[in-house]
mmCIF file of C-alpha atoms in Angstrom:
data_model
loop_
_atom_site.group_PDB
_atom_site.id
_atom_site.type_symbol
_atom_site.label_atom_id
_atom_site.label_comp_id
_atom_site.label_asym_id
_atom_site.label_seq_id
_atom_site.Cartn_x
_atom_site.Cartn_y
_atom_site.Cartn_z
ATOM 1 C CA MET A 140 -28.312 -12.529 -1.451
ATOM 2 C CA ALA A 141 -25.077 -11.609 0.271
ATOM 3 C CA THR A 142 -21.743 -13.264 -0.284
ATOM 4 C CA SER A 143 -19.123 -13.733 2.371
ATOM 5 C CA SER A 144 -15.446 -13.211 1.657
ATOM 6 C CA ALA A 145 -14.502 -14.509 5.120
ATOM 7 C CA HIS A 146 -14.531 -18.101 3.890
ATOM 8 C CA PRO A 147 -13.435 -18.267 0.262
ATOM 9 C CA ARG A 148 -14.164 -21.355 -1.770
ATOM 10 C CA PRO A 149 -11.343 -23.859 -2.074
ATOM 11 C CA ARG A 150 -9.680 -23.764 -5.489
ATOM 12 C CA PRO A 151 -8.654 -26.910 -7.293
ATOM 13 C CA ALA A 152 -4.972 -27.130 -8.155
ATOM 14 C CA SER A 153 -5.852 -27.200 -11.852
ATOM 15 C CA SER A 154 -7.826 -23.919 -11.714
ATOM 16 C CA PRO A 155 -6.730 -21.360 -14.344
ATOM 17 C CA PHE A 156 -7.607 -18.516 -11.947
ATOM 18 C CA LYS A 157 -5.073 -17.235 -9.468
ATOM 19 C CA PRO A 158 -6.189 -16.826 -5.853
ATOM 20 C CA HIS A 159 -6.751 -13.286 -4.578
ATOM 21 C CA VAL A 160 -3.639 -12.166 -2.717
ATOM 22 C CA GLU A 161 -3.796 -9.334 -0.193
ATOM 23 C CA PRO A 162 -1.122 -6.695 -0.921
ATOM 24 C CA GLU A 163 1.659 -6.516 1.622
ATOM 25 C CA VAL A 164 1.583 -3.124 3.324
ATOM 26 C CA GLU A 165 5.046 -1.734 3.995
ATOM 27 C CA ASP A 166 5.572 -0.309 7.490
ATOM 28 C CA PHE A 167 6.701 3.337 7.588
ATOM 29 C CA THR A 168 7.627 5.503 10.573
ATOM 30 C CA VAL A 169 7.937 9.265 10.963
ATOM 31 C CA GLY A 170 11.292 10.398 9.582
ATOM 32 C CA ASP A 171 11.691 7.617 7.005
ATOM 33 C CA ARG A 172 13.048 8.652 3.595
ATOM 34 C CA VAL A 173 10.813 7.361 0.825
ATOM 35 C CA SER A 174 10.605 7.306 -2.955
ATOM 36 C CA HIS A 175 7.246 7.728 -4.713
ATOM 37 C CA ASP A 176 6.691 6.892 -8.399
ATOM 38 C CA SER A 177 4.915 10.204 -9.088
ATOM 39 C CA TYR A 178 6.307 12.671 -6.519
ATOM 40 C CA GLY A 179 9.943 11.576 -6.162
ATOM 41 C CA VAL A 180 11.960 11.483 -2.929
ATOM 42 C CA GLY A 181 10.435 12.668 0.333
ATOM 43 C CA ARG A 182 10.314 12.256 4.106
ATOM 44 C CA VAL A 183 7.431 10.831 6.155
ATOM 45 C CA VAL A 184 6.079 13.524 8.516
ATOM 46 C CA GLY A 185 2.959 11.745 9.811
ATOM 47 C CA ILE A 186 1.425 8.278 10.078
ATOM 48 C CA ASP A 187 -2.070 7.029 10.932
ATOM 49 C CA ALA A 188 -4.111 3.871 10.353
ATOM 50 C CA SER A 189 -5.160 4.744 6.788
ATOM 51 C CA GLY A 190 -2.049 6.364 5.333
ATOM 52 C CA ALA A 191 1.007 8.561 5.624
ATOM 53 C CA THR A 192 1.722 12.246 5.175
ATOM 54 C CA VAL A 193 4.922 12.824 3.213
ATOM 55 C CA ASP A 194 6.877 16.020 2.558
ATOM 56 C CA PHE A 195 8.211 16.052 -1.006
ATOM 57 C CA SER A 196 10.522 19.125 -1.129
ATOM 58 C CA GLY A 197 8.032 21.506 0.441
ATOM 59 C CA ARG A 198 4.932 19.868 -1.065
ATOM 60 C CA THR A 199 3.064 17.801 1.541
ATOM 61 C CA ILE A 200 1.060 14.887 0.114
ATOM 62 C CA ARG A 201 -1.189 12.354 1.850
ATOM 63 C CA VAL A 202 -0.542 8.811 0.581
ATOM 64 C CA THR A 203 -3.116 6.145 1.505
ATOM 65 C CA THR A 204 -2.471 2.472 2.196
ATOM 66 C CA PRO A 205 -1.478 0.097 0.628
ATOM 67 C CA PHE A 206 1.540 2.122 -0.466
ATOM 68 C CA ARG A 207 1.813 0.596 -3.955
ATOM 69 C CA LYS A 208 3.784 3.482 -5.485
ATOM 70 C CA MET A 209 5.964 4.283 -2.461
ATOM 71 C CA THR A 210 9.041 2.471 -1.171
ATOM 72 C CA LYS A 211 11.353 3.023 1.775
ATOM 73 C CA LEU A 212 14.915 4.146 0.974
#
């Protein structure tokens, strides 16, 4: 039996469960200065559909979407 997430069930207003909310993915471009919770301040050096490559003071790290720990400065 397969379930489909394309058409979620309607939730009554009195439901104690919160609806699933898709995380908002921030849009980065090459050259943007960013701050990461674990790695600190860096600069975006590459972007593709599934993530970004960021240079953190000589250490290049690949950060995948959704960029929960990274914000644009």
